[in-house]
Coordinates of C-alpha atoms in Angstrom, one line a residue:
M25 CA -6.3 -15.7 -23.2
P26 CA -4.9 -19.2 -21.8
R27 CA -4.3 -19.7 -18.2
W28 CA -0.3 -20.3 -19.8
K29 CA -0.7 -16.7 -22.1
K30 CA -1.4 -15.4 -18.9
I31 CA 1.0 -16.3 -16.8
L32 CA 3.7 -16.3 -19.3
Y33 CA 2.6 -11.6 -19.4
A34 CA 2.6 -12.2 -15.6
L35 CA 5.7 -12.9 -15.7
L36 CA 7.7 -10.4 -18.8
T37 CA 5.9 -7.6 -17.2
A38 CA 7.5 -8.1 -13.9
G39 CA 10.8 -8.4 -15.0
A40 CA 10.1 -5.6 -17.1
V41 CA 9.8 -3.8 -14.1
T42 CA 12.1 -5.0 -12.4
V43 CA 15.3 -4.5 -15.1
C44 CA 13.7 -0.6 -15.2
V45 CA 14.3 -0.4 -11.3
W46 CA 17.5 -1.7 -11.7
L47 CA 18.1 0.3 -14.7
L48 CA 17.5 3.1 -12.4
L49 CA 18.9 3.0 -9.4
Y50 CA 22.0 1.7 -11.4
F51 CA 22.0 5.4 -12.8
I52 CA 20.6 6.7 -9.6
Q53 CA 23.6 5.1 -7.4
K54 CA 26.5 5.1 -10.1
P55 CA 29.2 7.4 -9.4
D56 CA 30.1 10.1 -10.8
T57 CA 33.7 9.1 -12.9
C58 CA 35.9 12.6 -13.2
A59 CA 38.8 10.1 -13.9
D60 CA 40.3 6.3 -13.3
G61 CA 40.4 6.3 -9.6
V62 CA 38.8 10.0 -9.3
E63 CA 35.1 10.2 -8.5
R64 CA 33.3 13.9 -8.3
T65 CA 31.7 14.6 -4.4
G66 CA 30.3 17.4 -4.1
G67 CA 32.0 19.8 -6.1
E68 CA 35.1 18.6 -6.5
C69 CA 36.9 15.4 -7.9
I70 CA 38.2 12.9 -5.2
G71 CA 40.1 10.5 -5.6
V72 CA 44.2 9.2 -6.7
N73 CA 45.4 9.2 -10.0
G74 CA 49.2 8.5 -11.8
E75 CA 47.7 8.7 -15.3
G76 CA 47.8 12.6 -16.1
Y77 CA 44.2 13.9 -14.6
D78 CA 45.0 17.6 -14.4
F79 CA 41.4 17.4 -11.9
G80 CA 39.6 20.1 -13.6
T81 CA 42.9 22.9 -13.1
P82 CA 43.8 23.5 -16.4
E83 CA 47.6 24.6 -14.5
I84 CA 48.5 21.1 -13.8
H85 CA 47.2 20.1 -16.9
D86 CA 51.5 19.4 -18.1
V87 CA 53.3 18.5 -15.0
S88 CA 50.6 16.2 -14.5
R89 CA 51.1 14.4 -18.1
A90 CA 54.6 14.7 -17.8
I91 CA 54.6 13.0 -14.7
A92 CA 52.4 10.0 -16.4
R93 CA 55.4 9.7 -19.1
E94 CA 57.6 9.5 -16.6
N95 CA 55.1 6.5 -14.9
K96 CA 55.3 4.7 -18.4
R97 CA 58.3 4.8 -19.1
I98 CA 59.5 3.1 -15.4
D99 CA 56.8 0.8 -15.9
G100 CA 58.2 -2.3 -16.8
Q101 CA 61.0 -1.8 -14.2
P102 CA 61.5 -2.2 -10.2
H103 CA 59.4 -0.2 -8.5
V104 CA 57.2 0.9 -6.3
T105 CA 54.3 3.7 -6.1
V106 CA 54.7 6.9 -3.7
A107 CA 51.9 10.0 -3.6
V108 CA 51.6 12.8 -3.4
M109 CA 49.0 14.3 -1.1
L110 CA 47.6 17.8 -2.0
P111 CA 43.9 19.9 -2.9
L112 CA 44.6 20.0 -6.3
Q113 CA 41.5 22.5 -7.0
S114 CA 40.7 26.5 -5.8
D115 CA 38.6 28.8 -7.3
R116 CA 41.8 31.5 -6.2
A117 CA 44.1 32.4 -9.5
A118 CA 47.1 32.4 -6.6
L119 CA 46.1 29.1 -4.9
R120 CA 46.4 27.5 -8.3
R121 CA 50.0 28.8 -9.2
Q122 CA 51.2 27.3 -6.1
M123 CA 50.4 23.9 -6.9
L124 CA 51.6 24.1 -10.3
S125 CA 54.8 24.9 -8.3
D126 CA 54.6 22.0 -5.6
L127 CA 53.9 19.9 -8.3
Q128 CA 56.7 21.1 -10.6
G129 CA 59.2 19.6 -7.8
A130 CA 57.5 16.4 -7.3
Y131 CA 57.7 15.6 -11.0
L132 CA 62.0 17.0 -10.3
G133 CA 61.6 15.5 -7.6
Q134 CA 61.1 11.7 -9.0
R135 CA 63.6 12.0 -12.1
Q136 CA 66.0 13.4 -10.0
A137 CA 65.0 9.9 -7.2
N138 CA 65.0 7.2 -10.3
E139 CA 67.9 9.1 -12.3
G140 CA 70.1 9.7 -9.1
E141 CA 69.7 6.7 -7.0
G142 CA 71.5 4.6 -9.1
E143 CA 69.4 0.9 -8.8
P144 CA 66.1 0.7 -8.8
P145 CA 63.3 0.5 -7.4
R146 CA 61.7 3.4 -9.7
I147 CA 59.4 5.6 -8.4
R148 CA 56.2 5.2 -9.9
L149 CA 54.5 8.5 -8.7
V150 CA 50.7 9.7 -7.8
L151 CA 48.0 12.6 -7.2
A152 CA 46.1 12.0 -4.7
N153 CA 43.5 14.9 -4.3
P154 CA 41.8 15.1 -0.8
G155 CA 39.3 18.2 -1.6
R156 CA 39.8 21.7 -0.4
A157 CA 41.3 22.5 3.4
Y158 CA 41.2 18.0 3.4
K159 CA 37.9 17.7 3.8
Q160 CA 37.4 15.0 1.5
Q161 CA 40.3 13.2 2.8
Q162 CA 39.3 10.0 4.4
K163 CA 38.5 8.8 1.3
V164 CA 41.5 9.6 0.1
V165 CA 42.9 7.3 2.5
D166 CA 41.0 4.1 2.1
T167 CA 42.3 4.3 -1.3
L168 CA 45.5 5.2 -0.6
L169 CA 45.3 1.7 2.8
R170 CA 44.1 -0.3 -0.5
M171 CA 47.2 0.7 -2.4
A172 CA 49.4 0.0 -0.1
D173 CA 47.6 -3.1 0.3
S174 CA 47.9 -3.5 -3.0
P175 CA 51.2 -6.3 -4.4
K176 CA 50.4 -4.0 -7.8
D177 CA 50.3 -0.6 -6.3
R178 CA 53.3 -1.3 -3.6
L179 CA 52.7 2.1 -2.3
R180 CA 55.2 2.9 -0.1
A181 CA 54.8 6.3 0.7
V182 CA 52.5 9.3 1.4
T183 CA 54.2 13.2 0.5
G184 CA 53.2 15.7 0.2
F185 CA 50.2 17.6 3.2
N186 CA 51.3 21.8 2.4
L187 CA 48.4 22.7 5.1
S188 CA 48.3 22.2 8.8
L189 CA 45.1 21.4 9.6
D190 CA 42.7 19.3 12.1
D191 CA 42.0 16.7 8.9
T192 CA 45.0 17.2 7.2
R193 CA 46.0 15.4 11.4
E194 CA 43.2 13.0 11.0
A195 CA 44.8 11.6 7.2
V196 CA 48.5 11.7 8.8
K197 CA 47.4 9.2 11.9
R198 CA 45.7 7.1 10.0
L199 CA 47.9 6.3 7.8
T200 CA 50.7 6.0 10.5
E201 CA 48.9 4.3 12.2
H202 CA 48.2 1.6 9.0
K203 CA 52.2 1.9 8.7
V204 CA 52.1 3.7 5.4
P205 CA 55.4 6.3 5.9
V206 CA 54.9 9.8 6.0
L207 CA 57.3 12.8 4.8
A208 CA 55.3 15.8 5.3
S209 CA 57.1 18.4 2.6
R210 CA 55.6 21.9 4.4
I211 CA 53.1 21.2 7.6
S212 CA 54.7 23.2 10.1
G213 CA 51.8 22.8 12.6
D214 CA 53.8 22.1 15.9
E215 CA 50.3 19.1 16.5
I216 CA 51.0 17.6 13.4
A217 CA 54.3 16.3 14.3
N218 CA 55.9 13.8 16.4
E219 CA 58.2 15.2 19.6
D220 CA 61.5 15.6 21.0
R221 CA 63.1 14.7 24.5
T222 CA 65.6 16.3 26.2
D223 CA 67.8 13.1 26.2
G224 CA 67.0 12.3 23.0
T225 CA 64.4 10.4 22.8
A226 CA 61.3 10.5 21.7
E227 CA 57.7 10.2 21.3
L228 CA 55.8 9.1 18.5
R229 CA 52.0 9.6 18.2
F230 CA 52.4 9.6 15.2
P231 CA 54.9 6.7 13.8
G232 CA 56.2 6.2 10.5
L233 CA 56.2 10.2 10.0
A234 CA 59.0 12.6 9.4
R235 CA 58.8 16.7 8.6
L236 CA 60.9 18.7 6.0
I237 CA 60.6 21.3 7.6
P238 CA 60.7 23.2 11.1
T239 CA 57.8 23.3 13.5
N240 CA 55.8 26.7 14.1
H241 CA 58.0 26.9 17.5
D242 CA 61.3 26.3 15.8
A243 CA 60.5 28.9 12.8
A244 CA 59.6 31.7 15.5
Q245 CA 62.5 30.5 17.2
A246 CA 65.5 31.2 14.7
L247 CA 63.1 34.3 13.9
A248 CA 63.6 35.5 17.7
N249 CA 67.7 34.5 17.1
F250 CA 67.9 36.0 13.5
S251 CA 66.2 39.5 14.9
G252 CA 67.6 40.0 17.9
E253 CA 71.3 39.6 16.1
R254 CA 69.9 42.5 13.8
G255 CA 69.6 43.9 16.7
R256 CA 65.9 44.8 16.9
E257 CA 64.7 43.7 19.9
N258 CA 64.8 47.5 21.3
R259 CA 62.0 47.5 19.5
R260 CA 57.7 47.5 20.8
T261 CA 56.5 44.5 19.9
V262 CA 52.7 42.8 19.8
L263 CA 51.2 39.6 18.6
V264 CA 47.9 39.5 16.0
Y265 CA 46.4 35.6 15.8
D266 CA 43.2 34.4 14.1
K267 CA 40.9 32.3 16.8
R268 CA 39.8 30.6 13.8
S269 CA 40.4 26.7 14.7
D270 CA 43.6 26.1 12.6
A271 CA 46.2 23.9 13.9
Y272 CA 49.2 26.4 11.7
N273 CA 47.9 29.4 13.6
E274 CA 47.6 27.7 16.7
S275 CA 51.2 26.4 16.7
L276 CA 52.1 30.0 15.2
A277 CA 50.5 32.1 17.8
K278 CA 51.9 30.2 20.6
A279 CA 55.5 30.5 19.5
F280 CA 55.1 34.2 19.1
S281 CA 53.8 34.0 22.0
G282 CA 57.3 32.5 23.8
I283 CA 59.2 34.8 22.3
D284 CA 61.9 36.3 25.6
E285 CA 61.8 39.2 23.9
K286 CA 64.2 41.6 25.5
G287 CA 63.0 45.0 25.0
P288 CA 60.2 47.2 26.4
P289 CA 56.9 45.7 26.9
G290 CA 54.4 45.9 23.9
P291 CA 50.6 45.6 24.7
A292 CA 48.2 43.2 24.8
A293 CA 47.7 40.8 22.1
M294 CA 44.8 41.2 19.5
P295 CA 42.8 38.6 17.8
F296 CA 40.5 38.4 15.5
E297 CA 38.1 35.9 14.1
S298 CA 38.2 34.9 10.1
P299 CA 35.8 32.5 9.0
A300 CA 37.4 30.1 6.2
I301 CA 41.5 29.6 5.7
D302 CA 40.5 31.4 1.7
E303 CA 38.0 33.5 3.1
A304 CA 37.7 37.0 3.8
G305 CA 35.0 37.4 5.5
S306 CA 34.7 40.4 7.7
T307 CA 39.1 40.3 8.8
G308 CA 38.6 43.2 7.0
N309 CA 37.2 45.7 8.9
Q310 CA 39.1 44.0 12.0
F311 CA 41.5 45.0 11.2
T312 CA 40.6 48.4 11.1
Q313 CA 39.8 48.7 14.5
T314 CA 43.0 46.5 14.7
A315 CA 45.6 48.7 13.4
N316 CA 43.8 51.6 14.7
N317 CA 45.1 50.6 18.4
I318 CA 48.7 49.5 17.0
C319 CA 48.7 53.1 16.0
D320 CA 48.0 53.7 18.9
S321 CA 50.3 51.2 21.1
G322 CA 53.8 52.6 19.9
A323 CA 54.6 48.6 19.2
G324 CA 56.4 48.9 15.7
T325 CA 57.3 44.9 15.0
I326 CA 53.5 43.1 14.5
Y327 CA 53.9 38.7 14.8
F328 CA 52.1 38.1 12.4
A329 CA 50.2 34.5 13.5
G330 CA 47.2 33.8 10.2
R331 CA 47.1 32.8 6.5
T332 CA 48.3 34.0 3.6
L333 CA 45.3 35.5 2.6
H334 CA 44.2 37.7 5.4
L335 CA 48.2 38.5 6.2
R336 CA 47.7 40.8 3.0
I337 CA 44.6 42.4 4.0
F338 CA 46.0 42.9 7.2
A339 CA 48.9 44.1 6.2
L340 CA 47.1 46.4 3.6
K341 CA 45.0 48.2 6.8
L342 CA 48.3 48.3 8.2
A343 CA 49.5 50.8 6.1
Q344 CA 46.5 52.7 5.0
V345 CA 46.8 54.4 9.1
D346 CA 47.5 57.8 9.3
C347 CA 50.1 57.5 12.7
Q348 CA 52.6 60.0 11.8
N349 CA 54.9 57.9 9.2
R350 CA 55.7 55.3 11.2
H351 CA 57.0 52.7 9.6
Y352 CA 56.0 48.2 10.7
T353 CA 57.4 45.6 10.2
I354 CA 55.7 42.3 10.4
V355 CA 56.7 38.8 11.2
S356 CA 55.0 36.2 9.9
G357 CA 55.2 32.2 9.7
S358 CA 55.7 29.5 6.3
D359 CA 52.3 30.2 4.9
A360 CA 54.0 33.7 4.3
A361 CA 55.8 32.0 2.1
S362 CA 53.3 33.1 -0.5
L363 CA 51.9 36.4 -0.3
R364 CA 53.5 37.7 -2.9
Q365 CA 51.6 36.2 -5.6
D366 CA 49.1 36.8 -3.8
M367 CA 49.6 40.2 -4.0
T368 CA 47.5 42.2 -6.9
E369 CA 48.9 45.4 -9.1
K370 CA 47.1 47.6 -6.7
D371 CA 47.6 46.9 -3.8
W372 CA 51.6 47.9 -4.2
P373 CA 51.8 51.8 -4.3
Q374 CA 48.9 51.5 -1.1
L375 CA 52.1 50.4 1.4
R376 CA 53.7 53.5 0.1
G377 CA 54.0 56.3 1.7
A378 CA 53.5 59.9 0.4
D379 CA 57.2 59.8 -0.3
G380 CA 57.5 56.4 -2.1
K381 CA 59.0 54.9 0.8
A382 CA 57.6 51.5 2.9
K383 CA 55.3 52.5 5.0
V384 CA 54.5 48.2 5.4
T385 CA 56.9 45.1 5.1
V386 CA 56.6 41.9 6.2
Q387 CA 59.0 39.1 7.4
Y388 CA 58.3 35.8 7.7
A389 CA 60.5 32.3 7.8
A390 CA 60.3 30.2 3.8
P391 CA 61.2 27.4 4.5
A392 CA 63.9 27.1 1.8
H393 CA 65.4 30.0 -0.9
P394 CA 67.1 30.1 -3.8
D395 CA 69.3 32.7 -2.5
A396 CA 70.2 31.5 0.5
W397 CA 73.4 29.6 -0.2
S398 CA 75.4 31.8 -2.3
T399 CA 74.9 34.7 -0.8
G400 CA 75.2 32.8 2.8
L401 CA 78.6 31.5 1.0
A402 CA 79.4 34.7 -0.2
G403 CA 79.2 36.6 3.1
W404 CA 80.9 33.8 5.3
K405 CA 83.8 34.3 2.7
R406 CA 84.1 38.0 3.2
E407 CA 84.5 37.5 7.0
W408 CA 87.0 34.6 6.3
R409 CA 89.0 36.7 4.9
A410 CA 88.7 39.5 7.2
H411 CA 90.5 37.0 10.1
H412 CA 92.4 35.0 7.7
D413 CA 93.7 37.5 5.3
R414 CA 93.5 34.6 2.3
E415 CA 91.3 32.9 1.1
P416 CA 89.5 29.6 2.7
T417 CA 90.6 26.0 0.8
K418 CA 87.3 23.6 -0.3
A419 CA 87.8 21.4 2.6
E420 CA 87.4 24.5 5.4
L421 CA 84.1 26.0 3.8
P422 CA 81.1 25.1 5.8
Q423 CA 78.7 22.8 4.8
Y424 CA 75.8 23.8 5.1
L425 CA 76.6 25.7 2.8
T426 CA 78.2 24.5 0.1
E427 CA 76.3 21.0 -0.1
P428 CA 73.0 22.7 0.0
K429 CA 73.9 25.0 -2.4
A430 CA 75.7 22.2 -4.7
A431 CA 72.2 20.5 -4.2
L432 CA 70.5 23.4 -5.2
D433 CA 72.4 23.2 -8.8
T434 CA 71.3 19.8 -9.7
L435 CA 67.7 20.9 -9.1
K436 CA 68.1 24.1 -11.7
K437 CA 70.5 21.5 -14.0
R438 CA 67.5 19.5 -14.1
I439 CA 64.4 21.9 -14.3
G440 CA 67.4 22.8 -17.7
T441 CA 67.8 19.2 -19.0
T442 CA 63.4 18.6 -18.5
R443 CA 63.7 21.8 -20.9
E444 CA 65.7 20.7 -23.3
E445 CA 63.9 17.3 -23.8
G446 CA 60.6 19.2 -24.6
I447 CA 59.8 19.4 -21.8
D448 CA 56.9 21.1 -20.5
L449 CA 55.7 22.0 -16.5
G450 CA 52.6 24.0 -17.8
S451 CA 55.3 27.7 -17.2
A452 CA 59.6 28.0 -15.4
P453 CA 59.5 26.4 -12.2
N454 CA 59.3 29.4 -10.0
L455 CA 61.6 28.8 -6.5
E456 CA 61.2 31.8 -5.3
D457 CA 58.2 30.7 -3.4
S458 CA 60.5 27.5 -2.1
R459 CA 57.6 25.6 -2.7
T460 CA 59.2 23.4 -5.5
M461 CA 62.3 23.4 -4.2
L462 CA 60.7 21.2 -0.3
V463 CA 58.7 18.8 -2.4
Y464 CA 61.5 17.9 -4.7
D465 CA 63.6 17.4 -1.2
G466 CA 60.2 15.3 -0.8
L467 CA 60.6 12.8 -3.4
I468 CA 64.7 13.2 -3.1
T469 CA 64.5 11.7 0.4
I470 CA 61.5 9.4 -0.1
G471 CA 64.4 8.2 -2.7
K472 CA 67.9 8.1 -0.3
A473 CA 64.5 5.6 2.0
L474 CA 63.9 3.2 -0.6
H475 CA 67.9 2.7 -1.9
Q476 CA 68.8 2.0 1.9
A477 CA 65.6 -0.4 2.7
Q478 CA 66.3 -2.6 -0.1
E479 CA 66.3 -6.0 0.8
G480 CA 67.7 -9.3 -1.6
G481 CA 70.2 -7.0 -3.8
A482 CA 69.1 -4.4 -5.8
G483 CA 65.6 -3.6 -7.5
A484 CA 63.8 -5.4 -4.4
V485 CA 61.3 -3.9 -2.8
P486 CA 61.6 -2.9 0.5
S487 CA 58.3 -3.6 2.9
R488 CA 56.8 -0.3 4.0
E489 CA 58.0 -0.4 7.6
D490 CA 61.2 -1.3 6.8
V491 CA 61.2 2.3 4.6
G492 CA 59.7 4.0 8.0
A493 CA 62.1 2.9 9.9
Q494 CA 64.9 4.7 7.3
W495 CA 63.8 8.5 8.4
S496 CA 66.1 8.1 11.6
L497 CA 68.4 6.7 10.3
L498 CA 68.5 9.9 7.7
Q499 CA 71.3 11.9 9.1
S500 CA 75.1 11.8 9.9
R501 CA 77.0 9.9 6.8
H502 CA 72.6 9.5 5.9
R503 CA 72.2 12.9 5.2
V504 CA 70.2 14.2 2.5
R505 CA 71.6 17.1 0.7
G506 CA 68.5 19.0 0.9
T507 CA 67.9 22.6 -1.8
S508 CA 66.9 24.0 1.8
G509 CA 69.3 22.3 4.0
L510 CA 71.0 19.6 5.6
I511 CA 67.7 16.6 6.3
C512 CA 69.3 15.2 9.4
L513 CA 66.2 13.5 10.5
T514 CA 65.3 13.2 14.8
S515 CA 64.6 9.9 16.3
S516 CA 61.5 11.5 16.4
G517 CA 61.2 12.2 12.4
N518 CA 62.3 15.5 13.6
A519 CA 64.6 17.8 10.8
Y520 CA 67.7 18.5 12.9
D521 CA 68.0 22.3 13.3
K522 CA 67.1 22.9 10.3
P523 CA 67.2 26.4 9.0
V524 CA 64.6 29.1 7.8
A525 CA 65.2 31.3 5.3
V526 CA 64.9 34.9 6.9
V527 CA 63.0 36.7 3.9
Q528 CA 61.6 39.8 3.3
L529 CA 58.9 41.9 1.4
D530 CA 60.0 44.7 1.0
P531 CA 57.2 47.7 -2.1
G532 CA 59.9 49.1 -2.9
R533 CA 58.8 52.6 -4.4
G534 CA 57.5 51.1 -7.9
G535 CA 55.9 48.4 -9.4
R536 CA 56.1 45.7 -8.1
G537 CA 57.2 44.8 -4.8
K538 CA 60.2 43.6 -4.1
L539 CA 61.5 39.7 -2.1
K540 CA 64.8 39.6 -0.9
F541 CA 66.8 36.7 1.3
V542 CA 67.4 38.9 4.1
G543 CA 69.9 35.8 6.3
L544 CA 69.7 32.3 7.8
G545 CA 67.4 31.7 11.5
W546 CA 68.6 28.9 12.5
P547 CA 65.7 26.8 15.9
T548 CA 69.2 25.9 17.8
G549 CA 70.7 29.7 17.2
R550 CA 74.1 27.9 15.9
E551 CA 74.6 26.3 11.9
Q552 CA 73.4 22.7 11.9
P553 CA 77.5 20.5 13.3
K554 CA 80.3 19.3 10.7
N555 CA 78.3 16.4 9.0
C556 CA 74.8 16.8 10.9
V557 CA 75.4 14.7 13.3
I558 CA 72.4 15.1 15.8
P559 CA 74.1 15.2 19.9
S560 CA 72.9 12.7 22.4
R561 CA 70.3 16.0 23.8
V562 CA 68.1 18.1 21.5
P563 CA 68.1 21.3 22.9

């Protein structure tokens, strides 16, 4: 064979080998893509998408498509991008229902902000899935930071954030360090908050962070103020807390421990340890022993610092203890707002005694409840008539009740309009769990900040620094009339004296238990001042 042919064959062989190796490496290293902007990592679809992808969660399929349609509708108008960062995959049906409530609030808030605030910029909404318990948040934050720098995406805020965890804190910290405004809708842990000093100034651990609901400390104080008014100060109390590292559990336990009890001293705090936020592990066995100890202690009120999954198990174990027909009240934090969804048909009879009466009721500080304003206003009017012997005028009605009620009426109207337009959101929004209301409030708050931060006339796109600077200005005349209450942000971005809806889960005498609004609790011990003017010294 001629030498030139040998050289040619050798080159062809080498080239073929190179191509094969390159193709092999390509297919080995090629990302497993779930959808545009979303990669399969560790069995989860992680990433950012605003084109209607449902992250493999059927419950959110329709609402994701509704968001995509709204994005397409405003595409030709001046707009910015807002990301909703929430875990969007789960094996648990109850958690998937919570995701649906959250995203229904996001869509309804997007529509209200785009149509109710007047001039552009409009909001293009994208869904950001950081994985279970925010464990893969770093990859998502990388993407969001690129979107914030992109002149095409113009990311101007990140909202959502429903779990107070270490990984949540890391995500918030990194975003705010890069001057991306964060508006947390549902996190209550004190460790993911800026600090209000008593002189009215702020310690900004997360510059650019704002929060819609009270910290666990403020919620616990609101519960204590409410409970004291209802005459429970003579009951012995005990704290049961999860010692697993979890920012929500830790701050709630600390908050409950700091309550100034007026009654006789109860037993020492009783710890347990869960394996994870959504795993039961051996907590059932631990709670059996804890329940026996509580029975012997004489305590009737239990402050529970733990997650909803473990709260349900604890309540059932407490009801099983034969303790001279004693009735227990469990008091917990905002995570308990999802408890009723976690309860099964078999659970309810277990919470009742042989006589059909409740053995255990659960009372918690919900960040919102749809009955709060109408019930509160009716009670206020009764008291007014008793003292004035006449009906109050419209100007005499309290803002802290009338304005949130009007905001809730607007949300309900928006839900009705959506239904009339034939837009499927998966199911009718369930306002009782507060999720739809809170995420909705987050979007209308961002919408207000965007419009107040405009530069260069209507339709101009504000910088992310300008948007973040608006948080502390949303007070007094510029307060946000939220469905969850008046949103008046302090210089640290915390909601000043935001009320909690004290809600009670009662098993009743038959069927599924009832979720009842009991009253409003205020962190400062009294309602927000007129026009939500924040005092110079924040309590």
